[in-house]
Structure formats: structure tokens, C-alpha cells
């Protein structure tokens, strides 16, 4: 329910977030300041309704445009059992890129027949695990991958259905580290190599080649590169199944206006209809655009100091969000108890780690930051928890699901004992 005094919130926040009359941020009907008190900080807060709404936008959107299709959760974006479970419940299929993600997907309730096993360097053990689990499709990435899968499939006496990953020589406008479609890529078969590889795979008695896969990159804010990728795949002949990857960008900042999920689906499905021929099965594989905006991170301000700039240091940083350091990614932030306040001081929002580069946001306005304040950064659901680490012996944060005013712990905070739990000496 919206209160007349509610302030509009940036669309980087989860759907259904609001600011209450006291100026406190509410996510999933829960007061962010109270969540911080209950679960401690830093913490990932996931608005379950947001997650479900975006999953439905994908699943229903594709069904309406092209019923013979499937939407796969690219689970590398947020590989946590509770997220897998919600997205399995919403009728999605799943993309896993390692044995570990496969184990999590199975635990989260995905039907193995609807799991797609990716990876440019899958081990024999990972392939064996996938085939024994009954994974529906393996996405082949190199000739060594082909040979290895053939050996495993032959030993198990199965003919494994496969897709073949193609690098379509299309790059979107994104950070080089997360661009994957360029001709010289570590992923997939280039357009020049593909015909021979496809012939080789089609001739294998242990593999059943059903189609092609491509994924050109991530955080793409324009639709044109997706269309060009479809055209590139069309050059390789006709197949039954086309997995067109993920890559749709999201709003990290209020000013960013990514294409909506329906617009993205409409554009790519139209390209597929125009270029790939009738009767094809079309798959999408979104990660970021499903999960990024469902989640906010809560931190507590520990110190404020003025060394030329105003340095506001919180109790997390590059251990829970590597993206600013890896890609120079920008986030927005606010003080969760003073969302109404206007006019802030230009600050450097710093993490607690022992290097100068551990700055979550440079030049961000915060309103009278003081120790004990709860700082919120929205749009941290994708590749935050996924890339969290224990640098400086910092335990990884909990994941808390919120919905309808209720909060439940989905992943507990790591303990110091967890940090030592694998030490055998
Ligand atoms: N499919 C494949 C084969 C992928 O490699 C990826 C992402 C996806 C789907 C999902 O893409 P999305 O819809 O999330 O853009 N750590 C980086 C992102 C790396 C993306 C890797 N692959 C980041 O934090 O920006």
C-alpha cells in the first residue's frame, strides 16, 4: 500500500520498496533499519516479490511471444539455494557453469532435465556429475570439451543432448571483462571454426546436437547487438534449438534506463522469427536482469573522517561487492533512516578492507553521515553474493528474504569457525 507521504524511490530499488513517514526505507514491507538491527550488517536483503515479478515477466513474456521456449536462470548471478528455489517455483529452467552451481541447482529443486551445463573448461568429474544427475543439455565450448564429453557419455552408455556455443563476433558496449561475443574470445567456437566443429559433433554417436548457444556479454543497455548475434547464428544453417544467452543490463543508478524485459524479449524474438526460420525452440538465459534489482545491501557506518574528501567507512566493501573494483561499476547509496533528507555532503563511501581501492562509491552524496547510520546500496543482487569473498578474514554476509512485512534468514552470516572449518592442520 502506498502512503500519500511516500517519496518516489529510484527504480534501482526493489519493486514494492517505499519510504515511510519517518523517512525509513522499507523493503518487502520491512523497515531496513530494523532489519539491520535484527540480522546485523553487512547483509543482503532480497525482496522475494521483486524476484518473482521479474521471473514472471520473463516466463510469461516469452510464452506469449513464442510458446516453444524456455527461460533459464543464469545462476552464476546469485547462486544461493533460496534464490534457486524461488526461480524453480516460478517455472524457470537453469544454467549452471560448474559442478558447484549444479549441486546448488539440484538442491534448489530444479528438474535436472531442465538444467543446462555450461563452462569453457569443464572437468571430467563435472561432466560425469552432470550426466549422472541427468542434466538435459550440455553446452559444448571446445573440441577438447567434445572429446571429454564423448568419453564420459560412452562410459555411461548415454547419448547426451548438446548445444554448441558460438562466438558470433558481435560485441556490445560493456566493460571488456564481461564482453564475450567478440571474435577472439575464450568462449565457444568462432564463426570460422564452427562449421567443422558442428560437423564433428553431429557425427558423434554419443552426442545428440540439437542447437546453438551464444551469449555476447553482460550489462548491455542496447538491443541492437542482440539482434546482430541472431543474424550471425543464422549464417550457420538451421537448428532446432537456439539459446540466445543473457546480457540485458539493469539500472544501478536512477539515471540509467535499460530496455524493459518485455521490450528485450520482443526485440530478440522478432529477430529470431525473422532470421532463424519457423518452428524453432528459443531459450533465454538471464542472470543480472532477473536478480540485480531484487536486492539491497545494508551496511553500518563505522567512521567518518575528513582527509581532503569526506571518507565514510562501512563494515563491508570489496568482500561483499567486488564490482566497483573489478569493473569500475557505479552504485547509488542512501542513509536508510533519512531517505527523505535532501542535500547531502559529497563523500567517498569506503569499505573496511586494507587497500585504498576498496571504495564502494566515489563521490556519492550522503546526508550527515555518522557512525551507526545504516547505509543502503540498491541493485546488489547480481554478482554480489556470487563473488563475495573472505578477504581480511571478513565473514560473508547473510542473505535475508523479505516479503509482506516478514523477514526470514536464507543464508546465515559466516562465523569465524567457518573461516577455519576447512583447515586440517
Ligand atoms: N549465459 C552465459 C553463458 C553467461 O556467461 C552469462 C554471464 C549469462 C548467461 C548471464 O548474463 P547476464 O544476464 O547476467 O548478463 N561478474 C560480472 C558478470 C559476468 C557475467 C558472466 N556471464 C559482473 O559482475 O558484472
Coordinates of C-alpha atoms and ligand atoms in Angstrom, one line a residue, residues 58 72-77 95-97 118-119 139 141 165 174-175 177-180 187 213-220 226 243-250 252 264 284-291 321-323 326-327 329 331 382-384 386-387, ligand 1:
X58 CA 10.4 -13.4 -18.4
X72 CA 16.9 -20.3 -17.9
X73 CA 18.1 -18.6 -14.7
X74 CA 21.8 -17.9 -15.3
X75 CA 22.6 -19.0 -11.8
X76 CA 26.1 -17.6 -11.6
X77 CA 24.4 -14.2 -10.9
X95 CA 22.0 -22.6 -16.5
X96 CA 24.9 -23.8 -14.4
X97 CA 28.6 -23.1 -15.1
X118 CA 28.0 -24.6 -19.3
X119 CA 31.7 -24.0 -19.0
X139 CA 26.7 -26.7 -23.9
X141 CA 32.6 -25.0 -25.8
X165 CA 28.4 -22.4 -28.1
X174 CA 30.1 -3.0 -22.0
X175 CA 33.2 -3.5 -19.8
X177 CA 35.9 -8.1 -18.8
X178 CA 32.3 -9.0 -19.3
X179 CA 32.2 -8.9 -23.1
X180 CA 32.1 -12.4 -24.5
X187 CA 34.4 -18.9 -25.1
X213 CA 24.1 -21.2 -28.0
X214 CA 25.5 -17.7 -27.8
X215 CA 26.0 -15.1 -25.1
X216 CA 27.6 -11.9 -26.2
X217 CA 28.2 -10.1 -22.9
X218 CA 26.6 -8.7 -19.9
X219 CA 25.1 -5.3 -18.7
X220 CA 24.1 -4.4 -22.3
X226 CA 21.4 -9.0 -29.6
X243 CA 19.8 -20.4 -26.8
X244 CA 20.3 -16.7 -27.2
X245 CA 22.0 -16.1 -23.8
X246 CA 21.5 -13.4 -21.3
X247 CA 23.1 -10.0 -21.0
X248 CA 20.3 -7.5 -20.6
X249 CA 21.6 -4.6 -18.5
X250 CA 19.9 -3.1 -15.4
X252 CA 22.3 0.6 -11.0
X264 CA 14.1 -7.0 -24.8
X284 CA 16.9 -17.1 -23.0
X285 CA 19.4 -17.2 -20.1
X286 CA 19.2 -14.0 -18.0
X287 CA 21.1 -13.5 -14.8
X288 CA 21.6 -9.9 -13.9
X289 CA 18.2 -8.6 -15.2
X290 CA 16.4 -11.2 -13.1
X291 CA 18.1 -10.7 -9.8
X321 CA 30.8 -6.2 -3.6
X322 CA 33.8 -6.6 -5.9
X323 CA 32.1 -4.9 -8.9
X326 CA 36.7 -5.1 -10.9
X327 CA 34.7 -3.1 -13.4
X329 CA 30.8 -0.1 -11.5
X331 CA 26.1 2.3 -7.4
X382 CA 23.6 -9.9 -9.2
X383 CA 27.3 -10.9 -8.9
X384 CA 27.5 -9.6 -5.3
X386 CA 28.2 -14.6 -6.1
X387 CA 31.6 -13.0 -5.9
Ligands
LIG1 N1 24.8 -17.1 -20.1 C1 26.2 -17.2 -20.1 C2 26.8 -18.3 -20.8 C3 26.9 -16.3 -19.3 O1 28.2 -16.4 -19.3 C4 26.3 -15.3 -18.6 C5 27.1 -14.4 -17.8 C6 24.9 -15.3 -18.6 C7 24.2 -16.2 -19.3 C8 24.1 -14.3 -17.8 O2 24.4 -13.0 -18.2 P1 23.6 -11.7 -17.5 O3 22.2 -11.8 -17.9 O4 23.8 -11.8 -16.0 O5 24.3 -10.5 -18.1 N2 30.7 -10.8 -12.8 C9 30.3 -9.9 -13.9 C10 29.3 -10.5 -14.8 C11 29.8 -11.8 -15.5 C12 28.8 -12.4 -16.4 C13 29.2 -13.8 -16.8 N3 28.4 -14.5 -17.7 C14 29.6 -8.7 -13.3 O6 29.6 -8.6 -12.0 O7 29.2 -7.7 -14.0

